[in-house]
XYZ file of C-alpha atoms in Angstrom:
547
model
C 1.499 1.209 13.365
C 2.645 -2.143 14.594
C 0.534 -4.951 13.284
C -0.010 -8.610 14.042
C -2.009 -10.833 11.741
C -2.200 -14.553 11.272
C -3.268 -17.126 8.796
C -5.295 -20.302 8.764
C -5.991 -22.507 5.791
C -9.750 -22.860 5.491
C -11.287 -26.058 4.285
C -13.528 -26.216 1.236
C -17.121 -26.319 2.380
C -19.816 -27.780 0.203
C -23.011 -26.151 1.416
C -25.818 -26.010 -1.099
C -25.069 -22.857 -3.076
C -21.561 -22.510 -1.642
C -18.666 -22.807 -4.072
C -15.579 -24.655 -2.885
C -12.610 -22.248 -2.810
C -14.785 -19.171 -3.044
C -15.558 -19.330 -6.772
C -18.589 -17.621 -8.184
C -21.517 -19.898 -8.800
C -24.883 -19.882 -10.514
C -27.741 -20.910 -8.241
C -31.497 -20.782 -7.967
C -31.563 -18.064 -5.335
C -34.179 -15.639 -6.647
C -34.040 -13.200 -3.733
C -33.387 -9.554 -4.586
C -29.748 -8.523 -4.208
C -27.828 -6.326 -1.862
C -24.855 -5.372 -4.014
C -21.266 -5.077 -2.817
C -18.920 -2.925 -4.898
C -15.433 -4.454 -5.033
C -12.327 -3.287 -6.848
C -11.347 -6.482 -8.682
C -7.646 -5.737 -8.771
C -4.540 -7.495 -7.537
C -6.235 -9.340 -4.698
C -8.993 -10.687 -6.933
C -12.453 -11.586 -5.644
C -12.306 -15.242 -4.568
C -11.798 -14.273 -0.940
C -15.029 -12.227 -0.948
C -16.997 -14.678 -3.097
C -16.317 -17.336 -0.483
C -17.741 -15.170 2.305
C -20.799 -14.129 0.263
C -21.558 -17.670 -0.898
C -21.399 -19.068 2.601
C -23.416 -16.199 4.074
C -26.190 -16.629 1.507
C -26.264 -20.382 2.110
C -26.525 -19.948 5.883
C -28.951 -17.014 5.924
C -31.772 -18.423 3.810
C -34.333 -16.657 6.010
C -33.113 -13.227 4.864
C -35.260 -11.308 2.413
C -32.139 -10.292 0.444
C -29.059 -12.126 -0.797
C -25.591 -10.569 -1.143
C -24.119 -10.162 -4.639
C -20.619 -8.954 -5.547
C -20.124 -6.336 -8.239
C -16.508 -6.455 -9.378
C -15.682 -3.534 -11.644
C -12.475 -1.535 -11.545
C -14.003 1.731 -12.737
C -16.560 1.779 -9.948
C -13.786 1.981 -7.378
C -12.910 5.477 -8.579
C -16.492 6.762 -8.758
C -17.912 5.592 -5.431
C -17.672 8.977 -3.733
C -19.328 10.860 -6.599
C -21.981 8.154 -7.037
C -22.894 8.267 -3.368
C -23.020 12.057 -3.372
C -25.177 12.135 -6.511
C -27.461 9.311 -5.391
C -26.687 7.156 -8.440
C -24.988 4.261 -6.596
C -26.757 0.934 -7.052
C -24.669 -0.830 -4.404
C -25.227 -0.769 -0.665
C -21.859 -1.995 0.616
C -18.692 -0.679 -0.986
C -14.962 -1.266 -0.722
C -12.749 1.705 -1.550
C -10.034 4.019 -0.259
C -11.811 7.273 -1.163
C -12.026 10.117 1.317
C -14.357 8.810 4.006
C -14.656 12.199 5.698
C -16.318 13.596 2.571
C -18.911 10.831 2.713
C -19.501 11.516 6.387
C -19.842 15.267 5.791
C -22.296 14.585 2.942
C -24.414 12.298 5.134
C -24.388 9.451 2.593
C -23.086 6.633 4.830
C -24.440 4.715 7.807
C -22.996 4.807 11.299
C -21.734 1.262 11.967
C -20.205 1.708 15.405
C -22.454 -1.140 16.593
C -20.735 -3.450 14.093
C -17.362 -2.402 15.483
C -18.526 -3.623 18.881
C -20.091 -6.870 17.650
C -18.385 -10.233 18.145
C -18.022 -12.428 15.044
C -18.482 -16.170 15.274
C -15.246 -17.939 16.148
C -13.834 -14.949 18.026
C -13.721 -14.067 21.690
C -13.057 -10.436 20.769
C -15.167 -7.738 19.192
C -14.143 -6.464 15.783
C -12.838 -3.310 17.473
C -10.703 -5.392 19.829
C -9.348 -7.422 16.919
C -8.070 -4.323 15.074
C -4.367 -3.533 15.172
C -4.908 0.204 15.778
C -8.577 0.901 16.586
C -7.959 4.442 17.825
C -6.502 5.607 14.510
C -9.194 3.876 12.464
C -11.942 5.328 14.646
C -10.463 8.797 14.140
C -10.039 8.328 10.396
C -13.457 6.803 9.781
C -15.369 8.664 12.473
C -17.248 11.959 12.811
C -15.549 13.066 16.033
C -18.809 12.591 17.914
C -18.692 8.835 18.442
C -20.039 7.760 15.075
C -17.900 5.403 12.952
C -18.678 4.765 9.293
C -16.237 2.158 7.923
C -14.269 -0.966 8.791
C -10.610 -1.227 7.702
C -9.837 -3.875 5.101
C -6.710 -4.758 3.167
C -3.674 -2.519 3.432
C -1.340 -2.763 0.467
C 2.376 -2.149 0.976
C 4.687 -1.193 -1.897
C 8.422 -1.502 -2.246
C 11.223 -2.973 -4.359
C 10.508 -6.601 -5.328
C 13.416 -8.823 -6.391
C 14.094 -12.482 -7.190
C 16.258 -13.804 -4.359
C 17.603 -16.771 -6.356
C 18.555 -14.475 -9.225
C 20.428 -12.161 -6.847
C 22.233 -15.146 -5.337
C 23.233 -16.386 -8.785
C 24.613 -13.035 -9.911
C 26.313 -12.133 -6.621
C 24.109 -9.121 -5.859
C 23.780 -9.789 -2.129
C 26.243 -9.189 0.696
C 28.187 -11.371 3.115
C 29.048 -10.560 6.727
C 32.242 -8.823 5.609
C 30.161 -6.287 3.697
C 31.335 -7.637 0.336
C 29.334 -9.141 -2.510
C 28.966 -12.891 -2.240
C 31.021 -14.908 -4.725
C 28.953 -18.089 -4.531
C 25.187 -18.697 -4.199
C 25.901 -20.934 -1.199
C 27.955 -18.327 0.669
C 26.594 -17.213 4.036
C 24.682 -13.950 3.732
C 24.956 -10.953 6.008
C 22.350 -10.612 8.724
C 20.930 -7.448 7.176
C 19.606 -4.415 9.011
C 17.761 -6.448 11.648
C 20.999 -8.137 12.762
C 19.397 -11.593 12.719
C 20.355 -14.509 10.517
C 17.697 -16.364 8.584
C 15.227 -13.474 8.297
C 13.623 -11.490 5.484
C 16.535 -9.059 4.961
C 19.543 -11.380 4.861
C 22.145 -10.157 2.367
C 20.462 -6.802 1.777
C 22.495 -3.586 1.555
C 22.698 -1.862 4.927
C 24.285 1.434 3.876
C 23.798 3.925 1.064
C 27.180 2.929 -0.347
C 26.165 -0.724 -0.459
C 22.847 0.148 -2.121
C 24.663 2.154 -4.795
C 27.134 -0.658 -5.408
C 24.279 -3.182 -5.684
C 22.328 -0.992 -8.115
C 25.410 -0.379 -10.270
C 26.340 -4.066 -10.369
C 22.727 -5.056 -11.153
C 22.716 -2.655 -14.105
C 26.031 -4.075 -15.316
C 25.390 -7.814 -14.967
C 21.626 -7.920 -15.551
C 21.111 -4.997 -17.885
C 18.574 -3.134 -15.761
C 18.451 -2.616 -12.013
C 14.898 -1.225 -11.689
C 11.517 -1.100 -13.362
C 8.145 0.489 -12.602
C 4.958 1.484 -14.390
C 5.131 4.766 -16.297
C 1.334 4.875 -16.448
C 1.020 4.447 -12.697
C 4.267 6.018 -11.582
C 2.439 7.244 -8.479
C 3.567 3.855 -7.127
C 6.987 5.452 -6.697
C 5.496 8.145 -4.453
C 5.439 5.569 -1.658
C 9.203 5.052 -1.968
C 9.553 8.822 -1.455
C 7.336 8.687 1.636
C 9.316 5.772 3.064
C 12.635 7.535 2.675
C 11.365 10.905 3.926
C 9.855 9.349 7.056
C 12.863 7.142 7.717
C 15.278 10.052 7.297
C 13.395 12.695 9.311
C 11.879 10.229 11.774
C 8.203 9.316 11.849
C 7.330 11.887 14.528
C 8.736 14.689 12.382
C 7.190 13.235 9.222
C 3.738 13.498 10.796
C 4.073 17.290 10.740
C 3.080 16.981 7.061
C -0.404 16.070 8.299
C -0.793 17.655 11.717
C 1.019 20.975 11.146
C 1.469 21.010 14.901
C 4.923 20.477 16.397
C 8.604 21.243 16.039
C 11.272 20.313 13.519
C 15.024 20.492 14.062
C 15.687 22.857 11.185
C 19.289 23.594 12.157
C 19.964 19.873 12.738
C 21.690 20.430 16.063
C 19.756 17.682 17.837
C 17.749 20.143 19.947
C 14.203 21.376 19.343
C 14.296 25.080 20.069
C 12.115 28.162 20.014
C 11.539 29.255 16.445
C 11.447 25.703 15.106
C 7.694 25.332 15.408
C 5.509 24.254 12.500
C 1.866 25.304 12.657
C -0.850 26.103 10.138
C 0.492 29.661 10.206
C 3.865 28.715 8.693
C 3.108 25.238 7.344
C 4.973 25.974 4.125
C 8.140 25.236 6.075
C 7.509 21.481 5.869
C 9.026 21.813 2.385
C 12.332 22.542 4.135
C 12.424 19.154 5.846
C 15.610 17.295 4.966
C 13.865 13.986 4.374
C 12.202 15.385 1.272
C 15.560 16.337 -0.204
C 17.040 12.927 0.577
C 14.068 11.117 -0.962
C 14.013 13.235 -4.119
C 17.748 12.782 -4.661
C 17.370 9.011 -4.313
C 14.529 8.823 -6.844
C 16.265 11.196 -9.247
C 19.432 9.124 -9.176
C 18.057 5.598 -9.433
C 14.577 5.741 -10.962
C 13.972 8.961 -12.898
C 13.719 8.606 -16.656
C 14.477 11.963 -18.273
C 13.067 13.909 -21.190
C 15.307 13.202 -24.207
C 15.759 16.970 -24.652
C 17.797 16.980 -21.439
C 20.313 14.516 -22.853
C 20.390 12.538 -19.590
C 20.227 8.730 -19.702
C 19.408 6.855 -16.514
C 21.770 3.862 -16.364
C 19.665 1.924 -13.869
C 16.060 1.879 -15.102
C 14.280 -0.169 -17.776
C 13.511 2.325 -20.584
C 9.785 1.516 -20.874
C 9.233 3.048 -17.434
C 9.382 6.449 -19.127
C 6.309 5.654 -21.254
C 2.965 6.932 -19.977
C 1.136 3.990 -21.552
C 3.356 1.443 -19.778
C 0.940 -0.097 -17.253
C 1.591 -1.906 -14.000
C 0.738 -5.227 -15.670
C 3.192 -4.417 -18.476
C 5.870 -3.808 -15.870
C 4.992 -7.033 -14.042
C 5.121 -9.020 -17.277
C 8.529 -7.642 -18.220
C 9.895 -8.213 -14.724
C 8.871 -11.881 -14.907
C 8.840 -12.899 -18.574
C 11.600 -10.651 -19.955
C 13.869 -11.963 -17.221
C 12.840 -15.579 -17.834
C 13.290 -15.500 -21.609
C 16.540 -13.520 -21.887
C 19.838 -15.068 -20.970
C 21.863 -11.856 -20.940
C 19.284 -9.109 -20.213
C 17.202 -9.137 -17.053
C 15.428 -6.757 -14.673
C 16.649 -6.690 -11.081
C 13.847 -5.026 -9.120
C 10.267 -3.913 -9.639
C 8.456 -1.189 -7.702
C 5.234 -2.970 -6.797
C 2.796 -3.853 -4.034
C 2.344 -7.012 -2.002
C -0.521 -8.051 -4.327
C 1.677 -8.156 -7.455
C 2.308 -11.923 -7.428
C -1.393 -12.745 -7.204
C -2.140 -10.191 -9.925
C 0.499 -11.750 -12.196
C -0.887 -15.287 -11.999
C -1.606 -15.526 -15.749
C 1.934 -14.446 -16.628
C 3.390 -17.297 -14.593
C 0.888 -19.790 -15.996
C 1.614 -18.715 -19.587
C 5.359 -19.125 -19.050
C 4.796 -22.686 -17.860
C 2.045 -23.773 -20.245
C 3.039 -21.936 -23.430
C 6.814 -21.722 -23.162
C 7.774 -24.602 -20.874
C 9.455 -22.514 -18.174
C 8.499 -24.917 -15.389
C 10.722 -23.122 -12.898
C 8.305 -20.169 -13.101
C 5.268 -21.963 -11.715
C 2.872 -19.629 -9.902
C 3.817 -18.875 -6.290
C 6.995 -20.944 -6.309
C 9.833 -18.472 -6.993
C 11.612 -16.868 -4.066
C 10.594 -13.250 -4.648
C 11.155 -10.845 -1.761
C 10.919 -7.198 -0.808
C 14.324 -5.476 -0.802
C 14.739 -3.370 2.322
C 15.985 0.191 1.998
C 19.387 0.932 3.551
C 20.161 3.149 6.482
C 20.542 6.651 5.117
C 23.438 8.713 6.398
C 21.995 11.026 9.054
C 18.563 9.372 9.313
C 16.617 9.905 12.551
C 14.387 6.817 12.656
C 16.100 3.827 14.253
C 14.438 1.147 12.144
C 12.851 0.831 8.724
C 9.699 2.625 7.642
C 7.116 1.229 5.242
C 4.097 2.883 3.681
C 0.588 1.499 3.600
C -0.038 2.463 -0.006
C -3.710 1.489 -0.202
C -5.680 1.834 3.020
C -8.930 0.202 1.991
C -12.188 0.014 3.948
C -15.749 -1.223 3.619
C -18.654 1.141 4.207
C -22.453 1.061 4.108
C -24.521 3.459 2.017
C -27.257 5.371 3.847
C -30.310 3.111 3.994
C -34.044 3.837 3.919
C -34.921 0.140 4.227
C -34.379 -0.963 7.841
C -34.461 -4.650 6.935
C -31.792 -4.199 4.288
C -29.676 -2.166 6.710
C -29.920 -4.896 9.349
C -28.808 -7.563 6.849
C -25.876 -5.416 5.712
C -24.703 -4.940 9.286
C -25.130 -8.638 10.011
C -23.028 -9.435 6.958
C -20.288 -7.034 8.086
C -20.031 -8.860 11.404
C -20.100 -12.195 9.577
C -17.258 -11.310 7.188
C -14.825 -10.502 9.995
C -14.798 -13.989 11.438
C -11.187 -15.028 12.089
C -11.396 -17.791 9.468
C -12.221 -15.244 6.762
C -9.506 -12.839 7.866
C -7.088 -15.747 7.704
C -8.371 -16.968 4.352
C -7.795 -13.534 2.812
C -4.054 -13.836 3.336
C -3.895 -17.499 2.333
C -5.837 -16.716 -0.851
C -4.228 -13.409 -1.847
C -0.906 -13.075 -0.016
C -2.095 -9.725 1.378
C -2.858 -8.709 4.943
C -5.756 -7.315 6.927
C -5.055 -5.130 9.990
C -6.546 -7.524 12.532
C -4.916 -9.594 15.266
C -5.370 -13.327 14.726
C -3.214 -16.176 15.969
C -0.742 -17.868 13.686
C 0.766 -21.366 13.377
C 3.856 -22.472 11.517
C 1.802 -24.923 9.464
C -0.364 -22.097 8.187
C 2.642 -19.994 7.215
C 3.972 -22.922 5.225
C 0.979 -22.660 2.908
C 2.073 -19.233 1.668
C 4.304 -18.568 -1.317
C 7.932 -17.606 -0.574
C 7.078 -13.991 -1.417
C 4.026 -13.926 0.862
C 6.037 -15.445 3.712
C 8.712 -12.794 3.191
C 6.105 -10.026 3.250
C 4.386 -11.560 6.266
C 7.641 -11.569 8.232
C 8.431 -7.987 7.242
C 4.915 -6.834 8.113
C 5.016 -8.396 11.564
C 8.517 -7.347 12.571
C 7.930 -5.032 15.563
C 11.086 -3.116 14.665
C 9.433 -1.865 11.473
C 7.093 1.112 11.473
C 4.207 1.543 9.038
C 2.850 4.924 8.061
C -0.567 5.278 6.444
C -0.958 8.471 4.365
C -4.443 7.612 3.074
C -5.713 7.100 6.607
C -3.989 10.310 7.743
C -5.854 12.225 5.031
C -9.044 11.193 6.781
C -7.700 11.674 10.295
C -6.244 15.171 10.279
C -8.198 18.370 9.733
C -5.411 20.346 7.989
C -5.409 17.819 5.139
C -9.190 17.718 5.019
C -9.082 21.506 4.736
C -6.906 21.358 1.629
C -3.358 21.930 2.873
C -0.817 20.382 0.454
C 0.092 16.723 0.043
C 3.627 15.756 1.006
C 4.791 15.177 -2.585
C 3.201 18.100 -4.449
C 5.178 20.855 -6.147
C 4.688 23.672 -8.643
C 7.355 24.770 -11.116
C 6.332 27.699 -13.264
C 2.894 26.827 -14.616
C 3.351 23.084 -14.044
C 1.954 21.251 -11.019
C 3.004 17.773 -9.957
C 1.693 15.357 -7.371
C 3.262 12.294 -9.019
C 6.962 12.782 -8.412
C 8.290 10.822 -11.382
C 6.309 13.022 -13.776
C 8.105 16.047 -12.356
C 11.530 14.429 -12.265
C 11.121 13.593 -15.957
C 11.664 17.290 -16.664
C 13.425 18.604 -13.571
C 16.184 17.724 -11.140
C 15.551 16.874 -7.504
C 16.807 20.334 -6.538
C 14.440 22.048 -8.981
C 11.533 19.939 -7.793
C 12.241 20.822 -4.165
C 12.798 24.516 -4.913
C 9.436 24.605 -6.672
C 7.804 23.013 -3.658
C 9.169 25.580 -1.218
C 8.580 28.574 -3.473
C 5.022 27.663 -4.430
C 4.004 26.832 -0.889
C 5.490 30.035 0.446
C 3.690 32.105 -2.173
C 0.409 30.211 -1.943
C 0.259 29.876 1.826
C -1.939 32.921 2.523
C -4.678 31.522 0.272
C -4.174 27.980 1.575
C -4.427 29.258 5.152
C -7.578 31.201 4.281
C -9.109 27.997 2.909
C -8.184 26.183 6.094
C -9.742 28.908 8.236
C -12.950 28.803 6.188
C -13.153 25.016 6.508
C -12.637 25.135 10.269
C -15.201 27.924 10.671
C -17.785 25.904 8.759
C -17.315 23.007 11.201
C -18.333 25.091 14.199
């Protein structure tokens, strides 16, 4: 998906009960509440509080006011709560399987909201979306009904400190050599343009390996990630697999309908079809092997019984209790406080800087590290190199969290009307723009952009913005595909899953802790081949029930 989004700094508005900057407020509004369930994670809640406060202040004639519930646990229970009838919220933000909610009849059709025009826009919400056809398929019932609106789309990758890499000579010049001075001119990177988001980045596998090895030698550790949430690394796997096989071939993991060049002769021939009849053959795709080998080499922490020590990765990544915030803190504070031991890169999402605000503030206020003020350091996403033999021309990125807002089935027509009115209200261009200014994240809507607005972002957010809007980059969206394509709805395997003996793994790093990339891949092919008759029977039963 190619996306275009823009930003606009919104002014603080003092309107009765409205809080300047979107902060929560206490007021005298005694109206009963329509609750919104929000995952209060990396993006925070100020962006939504601002919308709710201003809506309530403007819509005093409404019988109900909007109120935000911000609990992390609720995010994971929305589907079950809706199905069981125990949900106390009416609007909800999640990335759960929308098709299950549609099949259960627990959500409202909001196609009319899609075709409404928010204030400040000349386009309908549908027309503002970057890819309305895919969203309508993913959040629709196939009969015209649509049950959700896309919201923030988190992108994960390797985050690094650009100034640190300049200082330690970990970036490349135009001659393909490491720079020897922080002021040396950097290479143009994969995009071939000077002054862009990938200047100095490794362009080949050999350069990536040299960079990782040097980072481990001069910094102490090249990489870090959360052992508790090592599913973050799954997106790196998806990126590499799609980039290596090409996005069209990668989509066979979801459609099970097409051809794959198994003999790698550059020609799609008879006998190279992949369908639901022989879908186990997706495990033979070369991109999976390339991705697993990459992760095994650079990121996998191994069981001590194997006697294998990863020279690149921060040791805590092997600990199941090591959270994403632990990893963020070490990436920032460990690096700041240690003169001779630092962490080069962190596997994280575009929200990480906003989520780490307290770490930056503590470094400044408690330890005097004024050069670590919040949103001032030049953090960037490190682009992956070209992989020898890859099919995709450009870079591929994964939308790791494809989030949407939906409306619970309503018996109260007045409440339903207010909810739909609020949904139209919240997609005004100024609120779409404010989301990015406030959080550094992006929403998949087309809004104009000015240079002055970009200047308000942190260096990291500007870097991500440029990467996100580069038309040469392609974004894949596995969570949306799980809603879009019937084979996945019917229970055919996820792209990363494997079985080895009695052990099953969806999170790749958990499997690579015990096994090699080759063993992981062999388990994938063997288990899928053996299990395919039962998986196919499940698919057939699901399709028959839809008739």
